[in-house]
N, CA, C and O atoms as a CHARMM CRD file, in Angstrom:
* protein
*
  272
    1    1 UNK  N    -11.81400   3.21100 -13.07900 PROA 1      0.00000
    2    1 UNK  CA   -11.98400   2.64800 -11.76800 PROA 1      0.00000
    3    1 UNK  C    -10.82000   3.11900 -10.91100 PROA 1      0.00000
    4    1 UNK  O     -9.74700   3.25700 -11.49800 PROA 1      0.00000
    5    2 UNK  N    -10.87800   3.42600  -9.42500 PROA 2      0.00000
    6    2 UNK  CA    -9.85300   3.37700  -8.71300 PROA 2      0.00000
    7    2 UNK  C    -10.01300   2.80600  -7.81200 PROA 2      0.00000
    8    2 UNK  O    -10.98100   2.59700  -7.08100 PROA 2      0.00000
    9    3 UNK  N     -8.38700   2.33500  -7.84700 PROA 3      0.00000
   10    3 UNK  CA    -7.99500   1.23900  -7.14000 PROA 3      0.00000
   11    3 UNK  C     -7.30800   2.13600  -5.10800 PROA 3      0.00000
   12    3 UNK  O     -6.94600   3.27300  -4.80600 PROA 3      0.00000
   13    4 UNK  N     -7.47900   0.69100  -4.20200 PROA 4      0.00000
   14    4 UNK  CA    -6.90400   1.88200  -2.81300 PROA 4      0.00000
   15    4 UNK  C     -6.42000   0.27200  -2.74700 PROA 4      0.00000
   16    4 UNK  O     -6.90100  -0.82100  -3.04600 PROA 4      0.00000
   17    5 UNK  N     -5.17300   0.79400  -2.17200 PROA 5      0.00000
   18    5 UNK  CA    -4.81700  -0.36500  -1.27900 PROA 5      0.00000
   19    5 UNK  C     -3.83600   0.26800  -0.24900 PROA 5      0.00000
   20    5 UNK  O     -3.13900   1.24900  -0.50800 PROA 5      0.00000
   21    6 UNK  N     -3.84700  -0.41400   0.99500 PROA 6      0.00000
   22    6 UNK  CA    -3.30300  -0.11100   2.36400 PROA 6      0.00000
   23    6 UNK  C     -1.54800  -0.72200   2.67400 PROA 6      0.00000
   24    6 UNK  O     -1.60800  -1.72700   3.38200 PROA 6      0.00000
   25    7 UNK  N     -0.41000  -0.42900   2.39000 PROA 7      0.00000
   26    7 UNK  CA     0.32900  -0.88600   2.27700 PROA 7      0.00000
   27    7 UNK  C      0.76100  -0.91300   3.95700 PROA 7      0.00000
   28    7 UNK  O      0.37600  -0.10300   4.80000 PROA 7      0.00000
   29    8 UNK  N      1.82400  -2.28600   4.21800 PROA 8      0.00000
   30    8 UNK  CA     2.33600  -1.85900   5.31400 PROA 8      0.00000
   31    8 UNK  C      3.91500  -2.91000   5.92100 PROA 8      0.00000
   32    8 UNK  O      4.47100  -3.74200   5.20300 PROA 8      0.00000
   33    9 UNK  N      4.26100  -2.63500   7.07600 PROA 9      0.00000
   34    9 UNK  CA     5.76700  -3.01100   6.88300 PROA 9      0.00000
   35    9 UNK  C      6.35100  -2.60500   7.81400 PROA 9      0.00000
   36    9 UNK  O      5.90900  -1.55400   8.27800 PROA 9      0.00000
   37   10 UNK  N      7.48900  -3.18000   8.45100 PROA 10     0.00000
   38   10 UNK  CA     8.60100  -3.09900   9.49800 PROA 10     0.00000
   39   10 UNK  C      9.15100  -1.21300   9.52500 PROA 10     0.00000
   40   10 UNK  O      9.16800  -0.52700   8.50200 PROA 10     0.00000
   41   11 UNK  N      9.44200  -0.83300  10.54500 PROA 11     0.00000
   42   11 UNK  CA     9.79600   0.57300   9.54700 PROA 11     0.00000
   43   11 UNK  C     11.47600   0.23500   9.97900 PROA 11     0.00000
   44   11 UNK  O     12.11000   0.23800  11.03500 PROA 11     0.00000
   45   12 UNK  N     11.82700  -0.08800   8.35100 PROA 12     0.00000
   46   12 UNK  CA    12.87600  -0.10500   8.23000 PROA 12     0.00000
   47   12 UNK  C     12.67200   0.01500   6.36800 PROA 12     0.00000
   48   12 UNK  O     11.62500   0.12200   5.72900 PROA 12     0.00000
   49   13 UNK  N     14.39700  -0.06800   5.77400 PROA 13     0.00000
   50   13 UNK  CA    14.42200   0.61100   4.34200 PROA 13     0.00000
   51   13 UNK  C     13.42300  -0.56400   3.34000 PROA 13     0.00000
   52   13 UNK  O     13.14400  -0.19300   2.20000 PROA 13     0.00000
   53   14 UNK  N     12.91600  -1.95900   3.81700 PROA 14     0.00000
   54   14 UNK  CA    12.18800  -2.65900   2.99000 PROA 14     0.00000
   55   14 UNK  C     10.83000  -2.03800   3.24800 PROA 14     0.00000
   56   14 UNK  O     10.01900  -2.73200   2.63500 PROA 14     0.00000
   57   15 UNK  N     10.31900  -1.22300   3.76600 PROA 15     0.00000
   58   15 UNK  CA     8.91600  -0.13700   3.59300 PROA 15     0.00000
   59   15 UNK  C      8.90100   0.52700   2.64300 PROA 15     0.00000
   60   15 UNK  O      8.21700   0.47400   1.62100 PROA 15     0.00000
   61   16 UNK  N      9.93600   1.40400   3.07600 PROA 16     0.00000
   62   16 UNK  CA    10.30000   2.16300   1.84600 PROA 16     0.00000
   63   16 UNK  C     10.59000   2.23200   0.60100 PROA 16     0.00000
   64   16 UNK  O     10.36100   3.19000  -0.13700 PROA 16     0.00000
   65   17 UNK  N     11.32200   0.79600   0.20000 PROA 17     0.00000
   66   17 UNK  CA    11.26300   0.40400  -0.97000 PROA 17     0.00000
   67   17 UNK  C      9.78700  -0.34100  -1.35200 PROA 17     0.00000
   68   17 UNK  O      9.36400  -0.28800  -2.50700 PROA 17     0.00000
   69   18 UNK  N      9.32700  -0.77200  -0.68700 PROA 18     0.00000
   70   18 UNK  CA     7.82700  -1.00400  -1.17300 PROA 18     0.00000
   71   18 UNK  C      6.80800  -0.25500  -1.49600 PROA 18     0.00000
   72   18 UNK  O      6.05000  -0.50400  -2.43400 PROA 18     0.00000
   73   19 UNK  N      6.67700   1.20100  -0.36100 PROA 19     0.00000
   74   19 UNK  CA     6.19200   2.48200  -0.74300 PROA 19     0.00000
   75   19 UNK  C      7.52200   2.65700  -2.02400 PROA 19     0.00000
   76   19 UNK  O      7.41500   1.44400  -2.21000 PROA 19     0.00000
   77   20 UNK  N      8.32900   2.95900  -2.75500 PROA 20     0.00000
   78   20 UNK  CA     8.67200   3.07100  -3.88700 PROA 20     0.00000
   79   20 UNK  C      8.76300   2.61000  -5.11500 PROA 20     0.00000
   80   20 UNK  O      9.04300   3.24800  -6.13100 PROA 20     0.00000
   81   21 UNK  N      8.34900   0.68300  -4.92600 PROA 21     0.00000
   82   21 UNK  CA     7.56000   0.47000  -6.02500 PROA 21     0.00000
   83   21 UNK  C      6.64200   1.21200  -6.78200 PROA 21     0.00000
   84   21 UNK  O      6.75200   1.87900  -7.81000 PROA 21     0.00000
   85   22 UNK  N      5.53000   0.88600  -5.88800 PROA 22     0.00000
   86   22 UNK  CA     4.38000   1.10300  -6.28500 PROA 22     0.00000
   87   22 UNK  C      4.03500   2.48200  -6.47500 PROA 22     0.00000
   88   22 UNK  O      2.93300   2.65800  -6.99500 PROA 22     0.00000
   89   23 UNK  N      4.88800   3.78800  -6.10300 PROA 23     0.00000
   90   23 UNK  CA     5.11000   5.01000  -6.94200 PROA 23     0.00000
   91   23 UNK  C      5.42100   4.98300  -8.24000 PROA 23     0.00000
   92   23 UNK  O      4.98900   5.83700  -9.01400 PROA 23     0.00000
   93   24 UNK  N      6.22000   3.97500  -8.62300 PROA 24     0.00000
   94   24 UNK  CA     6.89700   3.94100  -9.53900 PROA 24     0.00000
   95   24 UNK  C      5.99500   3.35400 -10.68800 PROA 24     0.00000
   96   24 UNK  O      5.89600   3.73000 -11.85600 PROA 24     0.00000
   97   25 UNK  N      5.26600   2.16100  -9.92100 PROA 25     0.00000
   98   25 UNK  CA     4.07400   1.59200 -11.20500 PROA 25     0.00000
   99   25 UNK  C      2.65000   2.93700 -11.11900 PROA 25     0.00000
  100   25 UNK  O      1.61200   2.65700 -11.71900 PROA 25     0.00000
  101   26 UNK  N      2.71000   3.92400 -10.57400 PROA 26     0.00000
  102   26 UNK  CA     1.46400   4.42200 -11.12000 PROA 26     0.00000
  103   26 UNK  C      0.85200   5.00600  -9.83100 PROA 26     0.00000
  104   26 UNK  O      0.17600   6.03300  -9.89200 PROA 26     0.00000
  105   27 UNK  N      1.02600   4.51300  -8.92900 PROA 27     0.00000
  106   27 UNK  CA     0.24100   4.13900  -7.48300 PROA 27     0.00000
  107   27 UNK  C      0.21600   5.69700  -6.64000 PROA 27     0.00000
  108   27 UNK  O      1.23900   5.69200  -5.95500 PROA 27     0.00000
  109   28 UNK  N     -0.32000   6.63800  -6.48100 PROA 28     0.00000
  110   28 UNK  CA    -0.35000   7.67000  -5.67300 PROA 28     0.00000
  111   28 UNK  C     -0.45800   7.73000  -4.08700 PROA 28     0.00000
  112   28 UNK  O     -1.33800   7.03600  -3.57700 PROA 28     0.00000
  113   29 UNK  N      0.39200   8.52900  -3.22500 PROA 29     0.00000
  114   29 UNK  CA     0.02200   8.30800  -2.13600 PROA 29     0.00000
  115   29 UNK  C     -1.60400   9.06300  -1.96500 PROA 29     0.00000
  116   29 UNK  O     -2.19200   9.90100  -2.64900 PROA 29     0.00000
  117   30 UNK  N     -2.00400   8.24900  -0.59900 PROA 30     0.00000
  118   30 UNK  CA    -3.52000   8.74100  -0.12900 PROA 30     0.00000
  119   30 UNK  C     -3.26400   9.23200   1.28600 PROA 30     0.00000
  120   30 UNK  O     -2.81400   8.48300   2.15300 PROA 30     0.00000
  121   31 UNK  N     -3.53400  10.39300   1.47900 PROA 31     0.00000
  122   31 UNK  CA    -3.17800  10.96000   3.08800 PROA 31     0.00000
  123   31 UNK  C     -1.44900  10.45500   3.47100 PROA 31     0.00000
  124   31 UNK  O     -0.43200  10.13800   2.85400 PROA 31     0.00000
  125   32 UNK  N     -1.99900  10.65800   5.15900 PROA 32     0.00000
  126   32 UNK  CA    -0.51100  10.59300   5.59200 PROA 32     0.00000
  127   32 UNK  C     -0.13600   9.01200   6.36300 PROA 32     0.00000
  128   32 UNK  O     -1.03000   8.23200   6.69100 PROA 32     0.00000
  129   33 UNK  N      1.11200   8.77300   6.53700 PROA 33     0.00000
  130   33 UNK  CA     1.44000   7.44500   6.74800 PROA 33     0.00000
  131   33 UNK  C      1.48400   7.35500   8.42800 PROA 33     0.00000
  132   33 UNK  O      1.84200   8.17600   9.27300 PROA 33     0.00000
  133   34 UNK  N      1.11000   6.38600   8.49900 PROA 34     0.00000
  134   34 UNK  CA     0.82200   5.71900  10.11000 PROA 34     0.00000
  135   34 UNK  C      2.11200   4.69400  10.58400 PROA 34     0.00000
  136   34 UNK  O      2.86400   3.94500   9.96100 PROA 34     0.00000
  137   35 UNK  N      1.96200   5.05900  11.99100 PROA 35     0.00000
  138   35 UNK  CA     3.19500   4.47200  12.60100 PROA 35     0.00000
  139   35 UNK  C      2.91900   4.19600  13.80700 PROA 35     0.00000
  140   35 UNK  O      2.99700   5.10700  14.63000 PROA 35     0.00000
  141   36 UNK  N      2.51400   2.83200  14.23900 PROA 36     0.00000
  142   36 UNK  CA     2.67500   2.58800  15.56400 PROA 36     0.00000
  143   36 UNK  C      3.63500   1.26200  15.91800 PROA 36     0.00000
  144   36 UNK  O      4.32700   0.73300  15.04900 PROA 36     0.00000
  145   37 UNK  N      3.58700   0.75500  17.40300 PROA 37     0.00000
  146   37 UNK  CA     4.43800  -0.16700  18.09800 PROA 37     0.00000
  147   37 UNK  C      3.53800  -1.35600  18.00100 PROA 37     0.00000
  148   37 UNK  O      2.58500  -1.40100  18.77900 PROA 37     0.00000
  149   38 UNK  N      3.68900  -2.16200  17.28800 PROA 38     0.00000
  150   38 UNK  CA     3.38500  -3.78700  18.07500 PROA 38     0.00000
  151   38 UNK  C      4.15100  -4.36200  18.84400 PROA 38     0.00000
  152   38 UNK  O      5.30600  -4.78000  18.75100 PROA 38     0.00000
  153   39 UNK  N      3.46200  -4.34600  19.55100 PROA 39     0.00000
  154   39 UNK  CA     3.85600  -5.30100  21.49000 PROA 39     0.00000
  155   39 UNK  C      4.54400  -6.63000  20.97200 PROA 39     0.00000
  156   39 UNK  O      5.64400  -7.18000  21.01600 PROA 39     0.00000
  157   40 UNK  N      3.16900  -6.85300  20.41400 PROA 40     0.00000
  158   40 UNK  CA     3.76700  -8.74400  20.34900 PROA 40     0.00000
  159   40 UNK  C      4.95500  -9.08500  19.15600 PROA 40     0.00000
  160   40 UNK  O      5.38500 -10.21900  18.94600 PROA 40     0.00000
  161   41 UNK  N      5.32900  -8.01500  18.51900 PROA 41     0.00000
  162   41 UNK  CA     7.03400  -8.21500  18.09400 PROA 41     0.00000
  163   41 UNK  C      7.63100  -7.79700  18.44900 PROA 41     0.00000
  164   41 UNK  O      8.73900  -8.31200  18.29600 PROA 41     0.00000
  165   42 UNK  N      7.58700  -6.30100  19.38200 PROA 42     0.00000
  166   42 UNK  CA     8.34200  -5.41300  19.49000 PROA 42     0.00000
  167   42 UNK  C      8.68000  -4.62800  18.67900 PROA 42     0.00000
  168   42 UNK  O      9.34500  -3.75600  19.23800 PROA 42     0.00000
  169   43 UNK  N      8.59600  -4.47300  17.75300 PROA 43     0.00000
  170   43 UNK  CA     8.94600  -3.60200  16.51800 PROA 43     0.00000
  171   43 UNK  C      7.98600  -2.45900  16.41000 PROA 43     0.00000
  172   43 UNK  O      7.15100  -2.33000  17.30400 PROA 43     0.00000
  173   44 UNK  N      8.02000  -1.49300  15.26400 PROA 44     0.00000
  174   44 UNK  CA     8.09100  -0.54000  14.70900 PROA 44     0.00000
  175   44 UNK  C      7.13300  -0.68800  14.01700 PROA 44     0.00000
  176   44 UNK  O      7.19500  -1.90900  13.87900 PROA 44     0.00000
  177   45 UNK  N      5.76900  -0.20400  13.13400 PROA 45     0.00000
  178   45 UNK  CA     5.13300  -0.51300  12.07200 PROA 45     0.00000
  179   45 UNK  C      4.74200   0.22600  11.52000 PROA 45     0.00000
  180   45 UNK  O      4.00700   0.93200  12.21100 PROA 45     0.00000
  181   46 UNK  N      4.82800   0.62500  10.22200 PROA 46     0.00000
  182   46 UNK  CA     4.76400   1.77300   8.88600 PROA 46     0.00000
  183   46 UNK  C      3.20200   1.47300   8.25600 PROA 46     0.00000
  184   46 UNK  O      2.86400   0.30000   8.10300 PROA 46     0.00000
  185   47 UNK  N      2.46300   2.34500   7.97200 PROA 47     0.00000
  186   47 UNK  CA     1.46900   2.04300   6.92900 PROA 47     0.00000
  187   47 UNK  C      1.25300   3.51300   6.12500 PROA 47     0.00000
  188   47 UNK  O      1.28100   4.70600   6.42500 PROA 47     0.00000
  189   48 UNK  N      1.02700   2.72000   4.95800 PROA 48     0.00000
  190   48 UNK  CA     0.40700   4.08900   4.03600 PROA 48     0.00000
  191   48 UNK  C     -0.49000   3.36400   2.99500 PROA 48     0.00000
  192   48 UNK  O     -0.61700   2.17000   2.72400 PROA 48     0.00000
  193   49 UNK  N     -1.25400   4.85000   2.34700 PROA 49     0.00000
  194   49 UNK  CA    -2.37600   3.95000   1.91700 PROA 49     0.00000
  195   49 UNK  C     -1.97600   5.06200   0.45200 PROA 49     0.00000
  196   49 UNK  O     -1.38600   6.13900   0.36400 PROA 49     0.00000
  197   50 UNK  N     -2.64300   4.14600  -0.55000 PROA 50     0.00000
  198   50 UNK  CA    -2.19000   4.38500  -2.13900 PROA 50     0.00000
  199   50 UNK  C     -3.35900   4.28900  -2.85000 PROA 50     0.00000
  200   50 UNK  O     -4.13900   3.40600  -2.49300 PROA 50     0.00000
  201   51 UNK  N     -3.70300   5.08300  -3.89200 PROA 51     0.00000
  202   51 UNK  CA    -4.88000   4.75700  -4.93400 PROA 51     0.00000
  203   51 UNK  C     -4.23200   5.16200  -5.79100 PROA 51     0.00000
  204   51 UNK  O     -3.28300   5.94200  -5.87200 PROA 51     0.00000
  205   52 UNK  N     -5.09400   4.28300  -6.80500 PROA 52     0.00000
  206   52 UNK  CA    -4.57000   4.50100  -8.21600 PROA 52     0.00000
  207   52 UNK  C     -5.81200   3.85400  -9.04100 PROA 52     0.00000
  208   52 UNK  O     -6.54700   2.89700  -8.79400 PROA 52     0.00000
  209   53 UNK  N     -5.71400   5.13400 -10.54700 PROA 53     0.00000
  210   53 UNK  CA    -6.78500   5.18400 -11.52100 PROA 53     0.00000
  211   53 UNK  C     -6.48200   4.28700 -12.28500 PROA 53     0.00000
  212   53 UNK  O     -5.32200   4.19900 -12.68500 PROA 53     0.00000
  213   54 UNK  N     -7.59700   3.27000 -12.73200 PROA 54     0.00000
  214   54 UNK  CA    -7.29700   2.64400 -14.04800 PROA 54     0.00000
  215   54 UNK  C     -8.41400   2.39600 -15.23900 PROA 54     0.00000
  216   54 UNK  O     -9.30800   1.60100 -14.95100 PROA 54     0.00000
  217   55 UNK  N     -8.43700   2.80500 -16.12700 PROA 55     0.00000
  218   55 UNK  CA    -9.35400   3.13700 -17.00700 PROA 55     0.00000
  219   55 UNK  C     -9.53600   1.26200 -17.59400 PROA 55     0.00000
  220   55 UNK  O     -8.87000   0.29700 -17.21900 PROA 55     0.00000
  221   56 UNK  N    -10.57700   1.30100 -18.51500 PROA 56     0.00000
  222   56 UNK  CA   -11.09700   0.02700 -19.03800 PROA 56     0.00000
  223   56 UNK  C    -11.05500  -1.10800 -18.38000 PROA 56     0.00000
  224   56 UNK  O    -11.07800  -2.16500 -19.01000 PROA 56     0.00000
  225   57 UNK  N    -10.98200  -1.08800 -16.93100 PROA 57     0.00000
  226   57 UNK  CA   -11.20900  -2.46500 -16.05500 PROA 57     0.00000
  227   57 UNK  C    -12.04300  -2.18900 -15.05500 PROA 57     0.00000
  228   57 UNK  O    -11.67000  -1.38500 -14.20100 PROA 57     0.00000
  229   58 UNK  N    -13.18900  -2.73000 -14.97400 PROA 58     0.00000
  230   58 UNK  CA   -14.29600  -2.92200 -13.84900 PROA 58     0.00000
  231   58 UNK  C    -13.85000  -3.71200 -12.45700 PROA 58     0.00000
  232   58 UNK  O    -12.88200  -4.47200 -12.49100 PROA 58     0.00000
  233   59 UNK  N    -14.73400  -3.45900 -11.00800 PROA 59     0.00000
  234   59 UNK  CA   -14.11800  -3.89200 -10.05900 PROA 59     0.00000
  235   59 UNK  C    -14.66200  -5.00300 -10.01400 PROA 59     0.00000
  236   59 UNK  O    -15.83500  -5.21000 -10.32500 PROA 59     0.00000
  237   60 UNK  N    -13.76700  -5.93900  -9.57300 PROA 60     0.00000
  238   60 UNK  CA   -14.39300  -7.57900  -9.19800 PROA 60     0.00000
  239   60 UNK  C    -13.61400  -7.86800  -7.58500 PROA 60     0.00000
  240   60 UNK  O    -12.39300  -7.73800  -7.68300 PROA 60     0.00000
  241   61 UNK  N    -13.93600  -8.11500  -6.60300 PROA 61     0.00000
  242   61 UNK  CA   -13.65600  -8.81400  -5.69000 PROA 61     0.00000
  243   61 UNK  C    -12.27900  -9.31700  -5.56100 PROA 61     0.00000
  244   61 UNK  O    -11.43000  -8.95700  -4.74600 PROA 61     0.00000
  245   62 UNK  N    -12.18700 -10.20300  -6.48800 PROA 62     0.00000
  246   62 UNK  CA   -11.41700 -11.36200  -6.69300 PROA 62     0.00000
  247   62 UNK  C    -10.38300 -10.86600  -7.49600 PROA 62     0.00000
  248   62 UNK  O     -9.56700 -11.69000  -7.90700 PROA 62     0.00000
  249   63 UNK  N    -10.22300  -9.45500  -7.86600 PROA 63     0.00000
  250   63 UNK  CA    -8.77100  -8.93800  -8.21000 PROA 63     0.00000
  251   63 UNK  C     -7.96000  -8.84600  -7.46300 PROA 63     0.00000
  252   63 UNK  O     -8.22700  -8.74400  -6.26500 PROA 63     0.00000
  253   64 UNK  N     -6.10100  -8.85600  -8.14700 PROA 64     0.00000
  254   64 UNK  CA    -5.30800  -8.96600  -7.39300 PROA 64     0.00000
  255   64 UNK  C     -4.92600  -7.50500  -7.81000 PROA 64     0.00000
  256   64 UNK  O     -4.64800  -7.27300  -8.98600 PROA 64     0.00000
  257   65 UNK  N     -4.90800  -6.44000  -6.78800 PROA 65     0.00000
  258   65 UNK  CA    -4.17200  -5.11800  -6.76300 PROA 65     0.00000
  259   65 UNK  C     -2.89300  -4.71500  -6.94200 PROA 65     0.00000
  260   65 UNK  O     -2.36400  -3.75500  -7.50300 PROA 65     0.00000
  261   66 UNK  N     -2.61900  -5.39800  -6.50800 PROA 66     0.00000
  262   66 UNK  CA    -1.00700  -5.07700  -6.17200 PROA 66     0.00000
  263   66 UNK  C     -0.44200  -5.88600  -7.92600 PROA 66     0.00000
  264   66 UNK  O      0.73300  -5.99400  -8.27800 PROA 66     0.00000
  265   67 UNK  N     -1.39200  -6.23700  -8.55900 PROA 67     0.00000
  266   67 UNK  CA    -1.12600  -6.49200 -10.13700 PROA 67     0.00000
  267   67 UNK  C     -1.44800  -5.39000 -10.97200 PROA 67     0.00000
  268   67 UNK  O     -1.17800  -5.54500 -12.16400 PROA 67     0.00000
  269   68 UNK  N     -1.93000  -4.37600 -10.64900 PROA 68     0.00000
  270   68 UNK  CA    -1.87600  -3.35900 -11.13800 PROA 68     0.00000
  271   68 UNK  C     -0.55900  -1.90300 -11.16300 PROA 68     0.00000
  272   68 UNK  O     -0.78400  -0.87900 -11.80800 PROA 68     0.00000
């Protein structure tokens, strides 16, 4: 089965260490990472998106991803 999940975050170094978890457990990047402005904080915002293969587990809804 593969797994996608959409990560995202302040762009500051706690993104980055979150995009470096989840390298680290297995997690591949998917395309390229997105960056725009939210108004209503003012800030900065990072996204990237990750898949990852996992053999002998079927998809259910009600899984938690980011447990993989």
């Amino acid at each position: 089965m593969q797994l996608y999940r959409f990560l995202t975050g302040p762009d500051d170094a706690s993104f980055c260490h979150k995009v470096t978890a989840v390298l680290n457990k297995g997690w591949h990047l998917f395309g390229a990472p997105t960056y725009g402005y939210d108004a209503e904080t003012r800030t900065m915002k990072c996204g990237q998106a990750v898949v990852k293969e996992v053999d002998g587990v079927e998809y259910d809804p009600s899984m938690k991803l980011g447990e993989y």
